[in-house]
PDB file of C-alpha atoms in Angstrom:
ATOM      1  CA  UNK A  28      24.147 -72.744  34.270  1.00  0.00           C
ATOM      2  CA  UNK A  29      26.076 -71.773  31.218  1.00  0.00           C
ATOM      3  CA  UNK A  30      22.896 -70.626  29.477  1.00  0.00           C
ATOM      4  CA  UNK A  31      22.262 -68.071  32.247  1.00  0.00           C
ATOM      5  CA  UNK A  32      25.584 -66.428  31.543  1.00  0.00           C
ATOM      6  CA  UNK A  33      24.867 -66.234  27.823  1.00  0.00           C
ATOM      7  CA  UNK A  34      21.517 -64.481  28.173  1.00  0.00           C
ATOM      8  CA  UNK A  35      22.926 -61.206  29.591  1.00  0.00           C
ATOM      9  CA  UNK A  36      25.642 -61.140  26.934  1.00  0.00           C
ATOM     10  CA  UNK A  37      23.156 -61.792  24.159  1.00  0.00           C
ATOM     11  CA  UNK A  38      20.853 -59.082  25.536  1.00  0.00           C
ATOM     12  CA  UNK A  39      23.692 -56.558  25.674  1.00  0.00           C
ATOM     13  CA  UNK A  40      24.747 -57.382  22.114  1.00  0.00           C
ATOM     14  CA  UNK A  41      21.168 -57.037  20.901  1.00  0.00           C
ATOM     15  CA  UNK A  42      20.776 -53.656  22.595  1.00  0.00           C
ATOM     16  CA  UNK A  43      24.085 -52.394  21.214  1.00  0.00           C
ATOM     17  CA  UNK A  44      22.956 -53.396  17.745  1.00  0.00           C
ATOM     18  CA  UNK A  45      19.766 -51.326  18.136  1.00  0.00           C
ATOM     19  CA  UNK A  46      21.557 -48.180  19.292  1.00  0.00           C
ATOM     20  CA  UNK A  47      21.251 -45.247  16.931  1.00  0.00           C
ATOM     21  CA  UNK A  48      24.575 -43.755  15.928  1.00  0.00           C
ATOM     22  CA  UNK A  49      24.930 -40.070  16.651  1.00  0.00           C
ATOM     23  CA  UNK A  50      25.531 -37.541  13.928  1.00  0.00           C
ATOM     24  CA  UNK A  51      28.971 -37.706  12.414  1.00  0.00           C
ATOM     25  CA  UNK A  52      31.459 -35.199  13.815  1.00  0.00           C
ATOM     26  CA  UNK A  53      31.772 -32.007  11.800  1.00  0.00           C
ATOM     27  CA  UNK A  54      34.581 -32.029   9.289  1.00  0.00           C
ATOM     28  CA  UNK A  55      37.738 -30.257  10.412  1.00  0.00           C
ATOM     29  CA  UNK A  56      38.075 -26.700   9.149  1.00  0.00           C
ATOM     30  CA  UNK A  57      40.197 -26.327   6.050  1.00  0.00           C
ATOM     31  CA  UNK A  58      43.821 -25.493   6.778  1.00  0.00           C
ATOM     32  CA  UNK A  59      44.590 -21.791   6.939  1.00  0.00           C
ATOM     33  CA  UNK A  60      46.900 -20.409   4.284  1.00  0.00           C
ATOM     34  CA  UNK A  61      49.469 -18.892   6.641  1.00  0.00           C
ATOM     35  CA  UNK A  62      51.378 -17.100   3.877  1.00  0.00           C
ATOM     36  CA  UNK A  63      48.176 -15.449   2.649  1.00  0.00           C
ATOM     37  CA  UNK A  64      47.424 -14.381   6.226  1.00  0.00           C
ATOM     38  CA  UNK A  65      50.933 -12.920   6.527  1.00  0.00           C
ATOM     39  CA  UNK A  66      50.479 -11.071   3.241  1.00  0.00           C
ATOM     40  CA  UNK A  67      47.149  -9.622   4.461  1.00  0.00           C
ATOM     41  CA  UNK A  68      48.779  -8.389   7.670  1.00  0.00           C
ATOM     42  CA  UNK A  69      51.545  -6.616   5.830  1.00  0.00           C
ATOM     43  CA  UNK A  70      49.157  -5.215   3.250  1.00  0.00           C
ATOM     44  CA  UNK A  71      47.069  -3.707   6.062  1.00  0.00           C
ATOM     45  CA  UNK A  72      50.115  -1.701   7.127  1.00  0.00           C
ATOM     46  CA  UNK A  73      51.350  -0.879   3.637  1.00  0.00           C
ATOM     47  CA  UNK A  74      48.059   0.501   2.409  1.00  0.00           C
ATOM     48  CA  UNK A  75      47.413   2.754   5.373  1.00  0.00           C
ATOM     49  CA  UNK A  76      47.342   6.439   4.495  1.00  0.00           C
ATOM     50  CA  UNK A  77      47.587   7.720   8.037  1.00  0.00           C
ATOM     51  CA  UNK A  78      49.000  11.157   8.691  1.00  0.00           C
ATOM     52  CA  UNK A  79      51.019   9.759  11.604  1.00  0.00           C
ATOM     53  CA  UNK A  80      53.809   7.183  11.203  1.00  0.00           C
ATOM     54  CA  UNK A  81      56.321   6.254  13.891  1.00  0.00           C
ATOM     55  CA  UNK A  82      59.739   4.829  12.973  1.00  0.00           C
ATOM     56  CA  UNK A  83      62.050   3.743  15.806  1.00  0.00           C
ATOM     57  CA  UNK A  84      65.766   4.417  16.056  1.00  0.00           C
ATOM     58  CA  UNK A  85      67.703   1.165  16.004  1.00  0.00           C
ATOM     59  CA  UNK A  86      70.732  -0.333  17.709  1.00  0.00           C
ATOM     60  CA  UNK A  87      73.179  -1.848  15.198  1.00  0.00           C
ATOM     61  CA  UNK A  88      73.041  -5.266  16.888  1.00  0.00           C
ATOM     62  CA  UNK A  89      69.252  -5.306  16.596  1.00  0.00           C
ATOM     63  CA  UNK A  90      69.536  -4.383  12.929  1.00  0.00           C
ATOM     64  CA  UNK A  91      71.899  -7.317  12.416  1.00  0.00           C
ATOM     65  CA  UNK A  92      69.478  -9.756  14.035  1.00  0.00           C
ATOM     66  CA  UNK A  93      66.581  -8.369  12.025  1.00  0.00           C
ATOM     67  CA  UNK A  94      68.580  -8.634   8.799  1.00  0.00           C
ATOM     68  CA  UNK A  95      69.126 -12.315   9.617  1.00  0.00           C
ATOM     69  CA  UNK A  96      65.428 -12.706  10.398  1.00  0.00           C
ATOM     70  CA  UNK A  97      64.355 -11.165   7.092  1.00  0.00           C
ATOM     71  CA  UNK A  98      66.850 -13.284   5.140  1.00  0.00           C
ATOM     72  CA  UNK A  99      65.584 -16.440   6.833  1.00  0.00           C
ATOM     73  CA  UNK A 100      61.984 -15.415   6.176  1.00  0.00           C
ATOM     74  CA  UNK A 101      62.784 -14.871   2.489  1.00  0.00           C
ATOM     75  CA  UNK A 102      63.957 -18.508   2.403  1.00  0.00           C
ATOM     76  CA  UNK A 103      60.757 -19.461   4.255  1.00  0.00           C
ATOM     77  CA  UNK A 104      62.895 -20.719   7.120  1.00  0.00           C
ATOM     78  CA  UNK A 105      60.497 -19.411   9.744  1.00  0.00           C
ATOM     79  CA  UNK A 106      62.217 -21.212  12.623  1.00  0.00           C
ATOM     80  CA  UNK A 107      65.464 -19.338  11.868  1.00  0.00           C
ATOM     81  CA  UNK A 108      63.521 -16.083  11.408  1.00  0.00           C
ATOM     82  CA  UNK A 109      61.862 -16.612  14.789  1.00  0.00           C
ATOM     83  CA  UNK A 110      65.223 -17.303  16.428  1.00  0.00           C
ATOM     84  CA  UNK A 111      66.816 -14.156  15.006  1.00  0.00           C
ATOM     85  CA  UNK A 112      63.786 -12.054  15.961  1.00  0.00           C
ATOM     86  CA  UNK A 113      63.944 -13.501  19.475  1.00  0.00           C
ATOM     87  CA  UNK A 114      67.610 -12.452  19.656  1.00  0.00           C
ATOM     88  CA  UNK A 115      66.599  -8.912  18.704  1.00  0.00           C
ATOM     89  CA  UNK A 116      63.841  -8.964  21.323  1.00  0.00           C
ATOM     90  CA  UNK A 117      66.383  -9.947  23.993  1.00  0.00           C
ATOM     91  CA  UNK A 118      68.007  -6.551  23.392  1.00  0.00           C
ATOM     92  CA  UNK A 119      64.745  -4.608  23.091  1.00  0.00           C
ATOM     93  CA  UNK A 120      61.935  -6.641  24.694  1.00  0.00           C
ATOM     94  CA  UNK A 121      59.420  -3.798  24.571  1.00  0.00           C
ATOM     95  CA  UNK A 122      59.995  -2.671  20.976  1.00  0.00           C
ATOM     96  CA  UNK A 123      56.522  -2.670  19.412  1.00  0.00           C
ATOM     97  CA  UNK A 124      57.755  -3.187  15.855  1.00  0.00           C
ATOM     98  CA  UNK A 125      59.908  -6.169  16.874  1.00  0.00           C
ATOM     99  CA  UNK A 126      57.007  -7.695  18.795  1.00  0.00           C
ATOM    100  CA  UNK A 127      54.781  -7.281  15.746  1.00  0.00           C
ATOM    101  CA  UNK A 128      57.379  -8.814  13.434  1.00  0.00           C
ATOM    102  CA  UNK A 129      57.664 -11.790  15.777  1.00  0.00           C
ATOM    103  CA  UNK A 130      53.862 -12.076  15.795  1.00  0.00           C
ATOM    104  CA  UNK A 131      53.928 -12.203  12.006  1.00  0.00           C
ATOM    105  CA  UNK A 132      56.467 -15.031  12.080  1.00  0.00           C
ATOM    106  CA  UNK A 133      54.126 -16.850  14.478  1.00  0.00           C
ATOM    107  CA  UNK A 134      51.356 -16.426  11.889  1.00  0.00           C
ATOM    108  CA  UNK A 135      53.615 -17.995   9.253  1.00  0.00           C
ATOM    109  CA  UNK A 136      54.072 -20.935  11.640  1.00  0.00           C
ATOM    110  CA  UNK A 137      50.325 -21.165  12.434  1.00  0.00           C
ATOM    111  CA  UNK A 138      50.956 -20.306  16.087  1.00  0.00           C
ATOM    112  CA  UNK A 139      47.778 -18.272  16.290  1.00  0.00           C
ATOM    113  CA  UNK A 140      47.506 -17.672  20.035  1.00  0.00           C
ATOM    114  CA  UNK A 141      51.143 -16.573  20.306  1.00  0.00           C
ATOM    115  CA  UNK A 142      50.712 -14.290  17.302  1.00  0.00           C
ATOM    116  CA  UNK A 143      47.663 -12.642  18.795  1.00  0.00           C
ATOM    117  CA  UNK A 144      49.314 -12.210  22.206  1.00  0.00           C
ATOM    118  CA  UNK A 145      52.389 -10.532  20.693  1.00  0.00           C
ATOM    119  CA  UNK A 146      50.339  -8.304  18.388  1.00  0.00           C
ATOM    120  CA  UNK A 147      48.255  -7.092  21.322  1.00  0.00           C
ATOM    121  CA  UNK A 148      51.396  -6.429  23.370  1.00  0.00           C
ATOM    122  CA  UNK A 149      52.853  -4.519  20.420  1.00  0.00           C
ATOM    123  CA  UNK A 150      49.676  -2.459  20.204  1.00  0.00           C
ATOM    124  CA  UNK A 151      49.715  -1.770  23.941  1.00  0.00           C
ATOM    125  CA  UNK A 152      53.310  -0.484  23.737  1.00  0.00           C
ATOM    126  CA  UNK A 153      53.046   1.094  20.291  1.00  0.00           C
ATOM    127  CA  UNK A 154      51.679   4.315  18.830  1.00  0.00           C
ATOM    128  CA  UNK A 155      48.086   3.034  18.406  1.00  0.00           C
ATOM    129  CA  UNK A 156      47.957   4.632  14.971  1.00  0.00           C
ATOM    130  CA  UNK A 157      49.478   4.196  11.573  1.00  0.00           C
ATOM    131  CA  UNK A 158      50.792   1.105   9.840  1.00  0.00           C
ATOM    132  CA  UNK A 159      52.021  -0.703  12.962  1.00  0.00           C
ATOM    133  CA  UNK A 160      48.588  -0.372  14.549  1.00  0.00           C
ATOM    134  CA  UNK A 161      46.979  -1.710  11.369  1.00  0.00           C
ATOM    135  CA  UNK A 162      49.319  -4.697  11.321  1.00  0.00           C
ATOM    136  CA  UNK A 163      48.557  -5.340  15.015  1.00  0.00           C
ATOM    137  CA  UNK A 164      44.820  -5.519  14.465  1.00  0.00           C
ATOM    138  CA  UNK A 165      45.065  -7.409  11.181  1.00  0.00           C
ATOM    139  CA  UNK A 166      47.128 -10.004  13.041  1.00  0.00           C
ATOM    140  CA  UNK A 167      44.287 -10.357  15.544  1.00  0.00           C
ATOM    141  CA  UNK A 168      41.837 -10.669  12.640  1.00  0.00           C
ATOM    142  CA  UNK A 169      43.896 -13.444  11.032  1.00  0.00           C
ATOM    143  CA  UNK A 170      44.495 -15.286  14.311  1.00  0.00           C
ATOM    144  CA  UNK A 171      40.858 -15.176  15.380  1.00  0.00           C
ATOM    145  CA  UNK A 172      39.726 -16.194  11.893  1.00  0.00           C
ATOM    146  CA  UNK A 173      42.011 -19.227  12.069  1.00  0.00           C
ATOM    147  CA  UNK A 174      40.681 -20.028  15.551  1.00  0.00           C
ATOM    148  CA  UNK A 175      37.060 -19.737  14.366  1.00  0.00           C
ATOM    149  CA  UNK A 176      36.094 -16.799  16.598  1.00  0.00           C
ATOM    150  CA  UNK A 177      33.855 -14.659  14.344  1.00  0.00           C
ATOM    151  CA  UNK A 178      32.702 -12.119  16.995  1.00  0.00           C
ATOM    152  CA  UNK A 179      36.291 -11.223  17.889  1.00  0.00           C
ATOM    153  CA  UNK A 180      37.177 -10.991  14.189  1.00  0.00           C
ATOM    154  CA  UNK A 181      34.505  -8.326  13.709  1.00  0.00           C
ATOM    155  CA  UNK A 182      35.615  -6.419  16.813  1.00  0.00           C
ATOM    156  CA  UNK A 183      39.233  -6.462  15.594  1.00  0.00           C
ATOM    157  CA  UNK A 184      38.151  -5.184  12.161  1.00  0.00           C
ATOM    158  CA  UNK A 185      36.454  -2.268  13.873  1.00  0.00           C
ATOM    159  CA  UNK A 186      39.615  -1.517  15.868  1.00  0.00           C
ATOM    160  CA  UNK A 187      41.641  -1.685  12.650  1.00  0.00           C
ATOM    161  CA  UNK A 188      39.648   1.273  11.314  1.00  0.00           C
ATOM    162  CA  UNK A 189      40.798   3.355  14.300  1.00  0.00           C
ATOM    163  CA  UNK A 190      44.436   3.096  13.196  1.00  0.00           C
ATOM    164  CA  UNK A 191      43.975   5.679  10.458  1.00  0.00           C
ATOM    165  CA  UNK A 192      44.451   9.252  11.552  1.00  0.00           C
ATOM    166  CA  UNK A 193      43.374  11.660   8.873  1.00  0.00           C
ATOM    167  CA  UNK A 194      45.538  14.677   8.214  1.00  0.00           C
ATOM    168  CA  UNK A 195      44.371  17.985   9.573  1.00  0.00           C
ATOM    169  CA  UNK A 196      42.728  20.195   6.992  1.00  0.00           C
ATOM    170  CA  UNK A 197      44.824  23.346   6.785  1.00  0.00           C
ATOM    171  CA  UNK A 198      43.647  26.424   4.998  1.00  0.00           C
TER     172      UNK A 198
END
């Protein structure tokens, strides 16, 4: 009787030994250089030669929070920068430039989906032209690149081109 119990086990072991292993899983993508992505976002806004630029008026309390955020960012303390930017957003939750700054801090922390969401909200509320617009769409480019979504990257690059408004030719 014991031999009858061993036959099924032996058969299963033999079959398992004959099984072909599947292809190895693809290697994980290389880590994204978040600081390089942040630099690219800011460069997109700095290098824009649009005829239209919008600069908001600021409450002193917001300026204080943003000063803290920038100081923390300079120390690469992105958690403190995020906290200070969040404090500023509590006072002005629909300020496009604050939303974009917070998106950029999310990029530095590799929080790609949050960064994209905030950049798109900033674009929706913002001027849709000039350096802020360029930073919005470059943030989407960086986030979607990190998430491996090539078609959306290309669409965002096209939208980035729309941020430049050429000056009127006056004669």
